[in-house]
Coordinates of C-alpha atoms in Angstrom, one line a residue:
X1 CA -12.9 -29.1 -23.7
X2 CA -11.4 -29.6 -20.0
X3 CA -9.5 -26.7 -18.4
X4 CA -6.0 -26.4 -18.0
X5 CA -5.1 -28.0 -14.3
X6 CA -2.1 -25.7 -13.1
X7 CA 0.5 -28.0 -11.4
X8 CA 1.4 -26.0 -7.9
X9 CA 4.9 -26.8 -5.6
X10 CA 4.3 -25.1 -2.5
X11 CA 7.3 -24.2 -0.4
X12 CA 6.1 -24.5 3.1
X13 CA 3.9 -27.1 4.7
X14 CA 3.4 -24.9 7.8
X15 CA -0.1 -23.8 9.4
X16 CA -1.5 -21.6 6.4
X17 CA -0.3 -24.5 3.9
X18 CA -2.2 -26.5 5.8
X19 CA -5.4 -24.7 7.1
X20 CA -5.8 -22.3 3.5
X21 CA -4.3 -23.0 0.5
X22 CA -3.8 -26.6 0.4
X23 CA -7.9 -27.3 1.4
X24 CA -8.7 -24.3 -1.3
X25 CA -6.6 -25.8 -4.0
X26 CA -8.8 -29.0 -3.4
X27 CA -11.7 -27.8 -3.8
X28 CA -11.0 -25.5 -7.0
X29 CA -9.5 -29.3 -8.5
X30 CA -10.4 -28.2 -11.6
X31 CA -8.1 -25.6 -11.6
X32 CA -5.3 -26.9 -9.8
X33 CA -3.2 -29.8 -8.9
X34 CA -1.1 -29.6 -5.7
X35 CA 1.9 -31.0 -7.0
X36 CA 4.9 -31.3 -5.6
X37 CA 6.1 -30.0 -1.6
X38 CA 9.0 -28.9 0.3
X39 CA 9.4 -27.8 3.4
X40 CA 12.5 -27.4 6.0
X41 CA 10.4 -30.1 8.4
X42 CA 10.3 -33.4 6.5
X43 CA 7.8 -34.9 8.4
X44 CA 5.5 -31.9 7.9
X45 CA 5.9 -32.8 4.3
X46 CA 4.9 -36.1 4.5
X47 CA 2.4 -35.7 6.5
X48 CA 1.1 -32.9 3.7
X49 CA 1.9 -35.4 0.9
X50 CA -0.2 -37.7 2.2
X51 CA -3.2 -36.3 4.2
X52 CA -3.1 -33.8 0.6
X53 CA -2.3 -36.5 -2.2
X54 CA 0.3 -34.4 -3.3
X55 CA 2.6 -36.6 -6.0
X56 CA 6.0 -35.0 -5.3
X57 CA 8.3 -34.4 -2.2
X58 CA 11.6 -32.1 -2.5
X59 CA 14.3 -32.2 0.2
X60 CA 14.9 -28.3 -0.5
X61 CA 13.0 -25.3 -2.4
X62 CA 15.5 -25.5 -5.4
X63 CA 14.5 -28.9 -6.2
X64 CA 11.2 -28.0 -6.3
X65 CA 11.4 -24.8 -8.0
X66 CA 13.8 -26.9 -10.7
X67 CA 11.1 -29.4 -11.6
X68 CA 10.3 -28.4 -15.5
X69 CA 6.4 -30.0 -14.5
X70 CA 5.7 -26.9 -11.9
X71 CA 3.7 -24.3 -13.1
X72 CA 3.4 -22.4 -10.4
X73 CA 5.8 -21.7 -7.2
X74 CA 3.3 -21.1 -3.6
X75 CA 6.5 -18.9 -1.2
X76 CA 4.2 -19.7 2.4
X77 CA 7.5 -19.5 4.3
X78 CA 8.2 -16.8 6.9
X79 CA 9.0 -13.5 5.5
X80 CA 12.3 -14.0 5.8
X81 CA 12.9 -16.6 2.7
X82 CA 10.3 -14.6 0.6
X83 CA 12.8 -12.7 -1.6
X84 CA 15.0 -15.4 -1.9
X85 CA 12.8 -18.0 -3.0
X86 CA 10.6 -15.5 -5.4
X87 CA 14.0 -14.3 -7.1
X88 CA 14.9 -18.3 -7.6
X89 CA 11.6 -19.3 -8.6
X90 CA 11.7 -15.9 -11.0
X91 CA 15.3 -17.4 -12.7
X92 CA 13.8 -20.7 -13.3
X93 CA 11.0 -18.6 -15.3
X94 CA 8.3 -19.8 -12.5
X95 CA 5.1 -17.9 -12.1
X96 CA 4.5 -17.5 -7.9
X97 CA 2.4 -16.8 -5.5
X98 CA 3.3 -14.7 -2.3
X99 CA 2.1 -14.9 0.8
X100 CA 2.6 -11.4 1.8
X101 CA 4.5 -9.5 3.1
X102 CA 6.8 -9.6 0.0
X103 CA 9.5 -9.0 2.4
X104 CA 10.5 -6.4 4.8
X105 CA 13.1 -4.0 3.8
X106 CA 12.8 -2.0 0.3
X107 CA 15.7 -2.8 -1.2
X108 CA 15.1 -6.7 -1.0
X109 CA 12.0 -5.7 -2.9
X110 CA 14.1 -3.8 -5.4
X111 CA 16.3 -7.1 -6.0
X112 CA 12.5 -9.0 -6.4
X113 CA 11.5 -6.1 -8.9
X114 CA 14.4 -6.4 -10.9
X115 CA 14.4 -10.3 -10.9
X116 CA 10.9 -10.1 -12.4
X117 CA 11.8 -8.0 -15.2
X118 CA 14.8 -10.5 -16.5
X119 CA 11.5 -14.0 -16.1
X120 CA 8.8 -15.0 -18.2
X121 CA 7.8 -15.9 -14.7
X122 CA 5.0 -13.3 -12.9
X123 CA 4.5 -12.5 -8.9
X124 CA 1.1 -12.7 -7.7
X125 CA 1.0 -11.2 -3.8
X126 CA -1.5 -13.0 -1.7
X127 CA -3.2 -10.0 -0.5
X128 CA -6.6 -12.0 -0.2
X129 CA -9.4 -9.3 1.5
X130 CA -8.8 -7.3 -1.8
X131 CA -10.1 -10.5 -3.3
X132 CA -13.0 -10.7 -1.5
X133 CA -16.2 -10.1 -3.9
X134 CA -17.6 -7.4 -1.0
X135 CA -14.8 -5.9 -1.3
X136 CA -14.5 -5.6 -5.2
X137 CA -17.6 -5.1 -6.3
X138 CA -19.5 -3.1 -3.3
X139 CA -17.3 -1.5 -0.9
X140 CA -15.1 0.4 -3.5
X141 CA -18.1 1.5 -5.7
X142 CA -19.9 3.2 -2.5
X143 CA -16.4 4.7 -1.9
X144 CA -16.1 5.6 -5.4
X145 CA -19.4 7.1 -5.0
X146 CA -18.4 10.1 -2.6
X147 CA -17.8 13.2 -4.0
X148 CA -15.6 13.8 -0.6
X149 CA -14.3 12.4 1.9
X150 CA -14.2 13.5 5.5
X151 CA -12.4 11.1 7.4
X152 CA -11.3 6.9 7.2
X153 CA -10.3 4.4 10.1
X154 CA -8.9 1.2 9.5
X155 CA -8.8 -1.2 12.2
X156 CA -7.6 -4.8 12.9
X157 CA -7.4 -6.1 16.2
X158 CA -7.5 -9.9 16.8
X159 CA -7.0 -12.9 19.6
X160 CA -4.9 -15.7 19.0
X161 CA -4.9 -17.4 15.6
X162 CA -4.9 -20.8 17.7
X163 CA -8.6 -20.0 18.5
X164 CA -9.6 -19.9 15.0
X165 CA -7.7 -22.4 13.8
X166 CA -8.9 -24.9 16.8
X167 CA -11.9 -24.4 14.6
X168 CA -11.2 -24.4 11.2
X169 CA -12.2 -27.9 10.8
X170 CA -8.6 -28.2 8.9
X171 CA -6.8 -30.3 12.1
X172 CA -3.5 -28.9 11.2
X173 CA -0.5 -30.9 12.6
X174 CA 3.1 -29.2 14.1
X175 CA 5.8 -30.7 13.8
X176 CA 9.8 -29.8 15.1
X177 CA 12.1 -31.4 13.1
X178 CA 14.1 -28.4 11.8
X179 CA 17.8 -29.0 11.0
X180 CA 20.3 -27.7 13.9
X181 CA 21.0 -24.6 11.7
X182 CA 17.7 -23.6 11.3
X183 CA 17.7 -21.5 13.9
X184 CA 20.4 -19.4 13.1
X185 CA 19.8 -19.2 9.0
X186 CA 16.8 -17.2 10.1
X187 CA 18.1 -14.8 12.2
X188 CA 21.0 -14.5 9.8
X189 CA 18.8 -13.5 7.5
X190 CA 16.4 -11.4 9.5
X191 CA 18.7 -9.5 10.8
X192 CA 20.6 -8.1 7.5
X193 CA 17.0 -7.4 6.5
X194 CA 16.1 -5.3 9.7
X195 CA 19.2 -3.8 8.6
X196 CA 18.1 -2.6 5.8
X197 CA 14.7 -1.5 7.0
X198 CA 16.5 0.4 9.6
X199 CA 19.7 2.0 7.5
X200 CA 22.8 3.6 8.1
X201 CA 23.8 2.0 11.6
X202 CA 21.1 2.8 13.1
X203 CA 20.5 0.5 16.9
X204 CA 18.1 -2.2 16.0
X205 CA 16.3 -2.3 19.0
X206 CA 13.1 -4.9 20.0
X207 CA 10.6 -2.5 19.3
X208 CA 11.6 -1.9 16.0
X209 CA 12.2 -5.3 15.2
X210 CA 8.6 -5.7 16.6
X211 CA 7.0 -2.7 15.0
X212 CA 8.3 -4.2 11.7
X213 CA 7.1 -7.9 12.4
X214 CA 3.8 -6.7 13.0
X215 CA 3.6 -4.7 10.3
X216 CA 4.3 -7.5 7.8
X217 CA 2.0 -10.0 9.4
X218 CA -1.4 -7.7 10.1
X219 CA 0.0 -4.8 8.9
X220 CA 0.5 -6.0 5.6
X221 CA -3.1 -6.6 5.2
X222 CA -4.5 -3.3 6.3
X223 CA -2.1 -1.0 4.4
X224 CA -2.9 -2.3 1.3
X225 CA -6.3 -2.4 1.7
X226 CA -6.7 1.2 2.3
X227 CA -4.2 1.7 -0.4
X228 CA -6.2 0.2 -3.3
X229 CA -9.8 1.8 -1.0
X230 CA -8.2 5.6 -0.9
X231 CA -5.0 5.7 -2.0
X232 CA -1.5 6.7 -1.0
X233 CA -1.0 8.9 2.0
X234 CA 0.4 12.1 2.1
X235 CA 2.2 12.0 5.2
X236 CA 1.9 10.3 8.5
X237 CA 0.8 12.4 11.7
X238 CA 1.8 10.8 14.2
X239 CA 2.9 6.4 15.1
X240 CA 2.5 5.1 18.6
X241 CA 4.2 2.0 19.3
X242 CA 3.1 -0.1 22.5
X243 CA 3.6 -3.8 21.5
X244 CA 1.1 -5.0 20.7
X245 CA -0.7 -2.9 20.3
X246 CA 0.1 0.4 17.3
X247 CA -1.9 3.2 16.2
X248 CA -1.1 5.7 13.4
X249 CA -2.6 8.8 11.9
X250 CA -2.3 9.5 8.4
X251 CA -2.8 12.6 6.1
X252 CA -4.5 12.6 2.8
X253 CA -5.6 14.4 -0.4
X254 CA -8.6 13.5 -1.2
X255 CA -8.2 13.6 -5.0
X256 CA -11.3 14.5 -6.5
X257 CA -12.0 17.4 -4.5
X258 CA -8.9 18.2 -3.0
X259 CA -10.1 18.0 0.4
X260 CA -7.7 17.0 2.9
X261 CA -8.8 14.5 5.5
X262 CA -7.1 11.8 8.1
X263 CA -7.5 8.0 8.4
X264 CA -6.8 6.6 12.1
X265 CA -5.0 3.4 12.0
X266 CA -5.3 0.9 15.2
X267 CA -4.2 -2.7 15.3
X268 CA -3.2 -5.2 18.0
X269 CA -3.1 -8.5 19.2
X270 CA -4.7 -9.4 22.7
X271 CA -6.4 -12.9 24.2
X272 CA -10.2 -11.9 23.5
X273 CA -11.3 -14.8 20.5
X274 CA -12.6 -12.3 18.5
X275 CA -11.2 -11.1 14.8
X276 CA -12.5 -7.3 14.6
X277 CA -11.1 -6.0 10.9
X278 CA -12.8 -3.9 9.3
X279 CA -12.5 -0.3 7.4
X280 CA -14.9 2.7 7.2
X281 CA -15.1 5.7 4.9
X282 CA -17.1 8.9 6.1
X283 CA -18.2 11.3 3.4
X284 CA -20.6 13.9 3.7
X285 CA -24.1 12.2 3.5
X286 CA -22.7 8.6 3.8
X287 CA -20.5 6.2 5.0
X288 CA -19.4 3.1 4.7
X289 CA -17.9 0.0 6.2
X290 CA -16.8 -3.6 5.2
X291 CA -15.9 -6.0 7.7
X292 CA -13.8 -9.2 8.0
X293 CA -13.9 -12.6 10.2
X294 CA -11.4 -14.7 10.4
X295 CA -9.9 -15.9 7.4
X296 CA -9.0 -19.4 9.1
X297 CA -12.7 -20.3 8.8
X298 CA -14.2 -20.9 5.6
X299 CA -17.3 -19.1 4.1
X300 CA -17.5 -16.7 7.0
X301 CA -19.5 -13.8 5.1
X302 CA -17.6 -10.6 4.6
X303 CA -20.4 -7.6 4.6
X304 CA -20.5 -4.2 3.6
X305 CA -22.7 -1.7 5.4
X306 CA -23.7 1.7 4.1
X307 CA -25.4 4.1 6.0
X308 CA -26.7 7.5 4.3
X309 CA -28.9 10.2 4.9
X310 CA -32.4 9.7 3.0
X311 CA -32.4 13.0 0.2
X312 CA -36.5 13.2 0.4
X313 CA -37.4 12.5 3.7
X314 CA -33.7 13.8 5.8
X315 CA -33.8 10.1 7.6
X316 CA -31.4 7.7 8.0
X317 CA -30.8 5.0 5.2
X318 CA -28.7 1.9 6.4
X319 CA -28.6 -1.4 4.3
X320 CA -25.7 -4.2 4.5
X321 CA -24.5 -5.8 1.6
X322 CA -22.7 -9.2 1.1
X323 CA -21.7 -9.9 -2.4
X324 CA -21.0 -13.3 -2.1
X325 CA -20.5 -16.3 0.0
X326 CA -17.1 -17.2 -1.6
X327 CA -14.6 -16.4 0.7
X328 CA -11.7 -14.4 -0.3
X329 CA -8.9 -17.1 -0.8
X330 CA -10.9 -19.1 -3.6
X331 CA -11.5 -15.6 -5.5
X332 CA -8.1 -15.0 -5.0
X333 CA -7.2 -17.9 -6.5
X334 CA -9.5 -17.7 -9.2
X335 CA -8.1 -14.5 -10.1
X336 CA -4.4 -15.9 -10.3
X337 CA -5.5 -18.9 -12.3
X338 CA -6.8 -16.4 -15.0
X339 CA -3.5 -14.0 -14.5
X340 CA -1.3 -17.3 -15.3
X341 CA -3.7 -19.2 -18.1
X342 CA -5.1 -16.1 -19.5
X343 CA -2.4 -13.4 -19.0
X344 CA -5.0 -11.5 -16.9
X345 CA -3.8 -8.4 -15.1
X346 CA -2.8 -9.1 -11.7
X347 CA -3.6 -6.1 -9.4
X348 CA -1.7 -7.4 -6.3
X349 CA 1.6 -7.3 -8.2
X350 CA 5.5 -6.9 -6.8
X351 CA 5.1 -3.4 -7.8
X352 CA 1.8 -2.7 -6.1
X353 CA 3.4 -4.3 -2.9
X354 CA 6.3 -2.1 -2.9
X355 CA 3.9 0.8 -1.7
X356 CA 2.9 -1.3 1.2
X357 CA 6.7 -1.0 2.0
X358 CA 7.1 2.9 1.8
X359 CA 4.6 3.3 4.2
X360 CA 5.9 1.0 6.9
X361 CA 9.2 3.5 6.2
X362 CA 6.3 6.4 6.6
X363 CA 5.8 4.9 10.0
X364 CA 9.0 4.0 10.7
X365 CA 10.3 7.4 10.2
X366 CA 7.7 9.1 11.9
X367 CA 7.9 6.6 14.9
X368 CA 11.1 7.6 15.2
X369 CA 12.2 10.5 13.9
X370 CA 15.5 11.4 15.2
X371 CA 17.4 8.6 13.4
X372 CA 19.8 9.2 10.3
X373 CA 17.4 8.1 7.8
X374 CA 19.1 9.5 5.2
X375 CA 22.9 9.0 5.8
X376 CA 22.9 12.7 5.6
X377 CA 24.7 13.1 9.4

């Protein structure tokens, strides 16, 4: 008996529609039909409708969330739209998926959370390296492994997206026919977000608004990762912000064995073509690190390496591991198809991505610590 093909309407026909999830769905055909498109460009839509065979064209997201034949709603706008369009797409009993972040203030996640609870629909977070088969099925074993655990860094500094995407074999076109009030829609609506992630009249200066833009692009990505690797942190030591480049320290529990240990966060963006993201855990008598490439470029091999101390001869053990050769968005997508056909738990839910969001208000607050963050003044 043939599968079930889920019809997808993606809102957004930007650079990741078309360099990762448009040339995934296509190749996981047998899973998925790309379906119907909207975007605030119409000529990036038609140039997705057609490069894409995608049947359907909307002038706006409602439209497209509105058609009874969609089965599933891709958000791969900019953060700013993300709640709005999930909470629609969630009222018109939609399943979606969400490119993260899920958005950038807490309470506009609240108002996502509660939407969810009223649907039939169900949010799937894009949150693709905890997709990723190394990562799954090697990397958190090994860490699962350690009886304690001394210390964690997390790292993700990269060069220009343009590099990898140059190279992506995907020949994405721009395009720059937004309506006059595009513009100004988005900074509308950044800005009452920024004032939420910064509350109680606070000054919204650059470096916040930059500190919170990076952590919802790359940011996003890391934090969660370490979250589903470690866990929650206790606390946060110490933020230093120098755009764009941040570091962090954070303080944990380890939770077997009580031990306490710290995690070093770095991350940055500089003009060196290289894509260097990676975490490690060091325990006693091993450690372990998985690595990631650029996600732009398909197939690039994701590898665990674990180095240990040998218990007969006191040498040094080091083997790398790579699970698989199927890169993280096609698991990812796997796994949503069975969450959506087959009612399969979804890991990277709205509720999971809500954490992600109380630690950038960790940061935040530790990064600057002398604001009313409480309305307490």
């Amino acid at each position: 008996m043939a599968q079930r093909k889920l019809r997808v309407g993606l809102i957004g026909a930007g650079e990741v529609a078309q360099v990762v999830h448009l040339p995934a769905l296509g190749l996981l055909s047998h899973l998925y039909e790309a379906y119907a498109i909207t975007d605030i460009s119409a000529a990036a839509v038609q140039h997705c409708a057609q490069k894409f065979r995608i049947p359907r064209t909307y002038p706006t997201a409602d439209a497209l969330i509105a058609d009874p034949d969609v089965d599933v709603v891709f958000i791969l706008t900019s953060d700013e739209f993300h709640a709005e369009y999930t909470i629609a797409a969630l009222a018109a009993n939609k399943h979606v998926m969400l490119e993260k972040p899920i958005t950038l203030s807490l309470p506009s996640a609240q108002r996502m959370l509660a939407a969810e609870e009223k649907s039939q629909g169900r949010v799937f977070v894009g949150y693709m390296r905890r997709y990723a088969p190394s990562f799954t099925s090697t990397f958190l074993s090994e860490v699962a492994t350690m009886p304690k655990i001394k210390h964690a860094f997390v790292r993700d500094i990269v060069g220009p997206n343009a590099h990898f995407v140059s190279q992506s074999g995907t020949s994405p076109e721009k395009f720059t026919d937004f309506p006059a009030t595009a513009g100004a829609e988005r900074d509308t609506r950044l800005a009452a977000l920024f004032q939420e992630a910064f509350p109680h009249n606070q000054e919204i200066t650059d470096e916040k608004k930059l500190f919170c833009r990076f952590l919802g692009s790359l940011g996003s990505h890391d934090l969660s990762l370490m979250r589903e690797a470690i866990g929650f942190p206790d606390s946060v030591a110490g933020v230093s912000c120098n755009e764009p480049f941040y570091s962090a320290i954070f303080n944990y529990t380890h939770p077997a064995s009580g031990q306490k240990f710290s995690v070093t966060y770095e991350t940055g963006i500089d003009n060196v073509p290289r894509f260097d993201a990676q975490m490690s855990v060091f325990g006693e008598d091993k450690a372990v690190t998985i690595k990631y490439d650029t996600p732009y470029v398909k197939a690039l091999p994701i590898e665990v390496t674990v180095v240990e101390k040998d218990p007969e001869t006191g040498g040094r053990i080091e083997k790398k591991v790579l699970a698989s050769y199927e890169d993280a968005y096609t698991s990812e997508l796997r796994h949503l198809y069975r969450a959506v056909v087959e009612g399969a738990e979804i890991k990277t839910n709205l509720q999971d991505a809500v954490y992600d969001l109380k630690i950038f208000d960790m940061l935040y607050r530790a990064a600057w610590p002398a604001e009313n963050w409480d309305g307490t003044d």
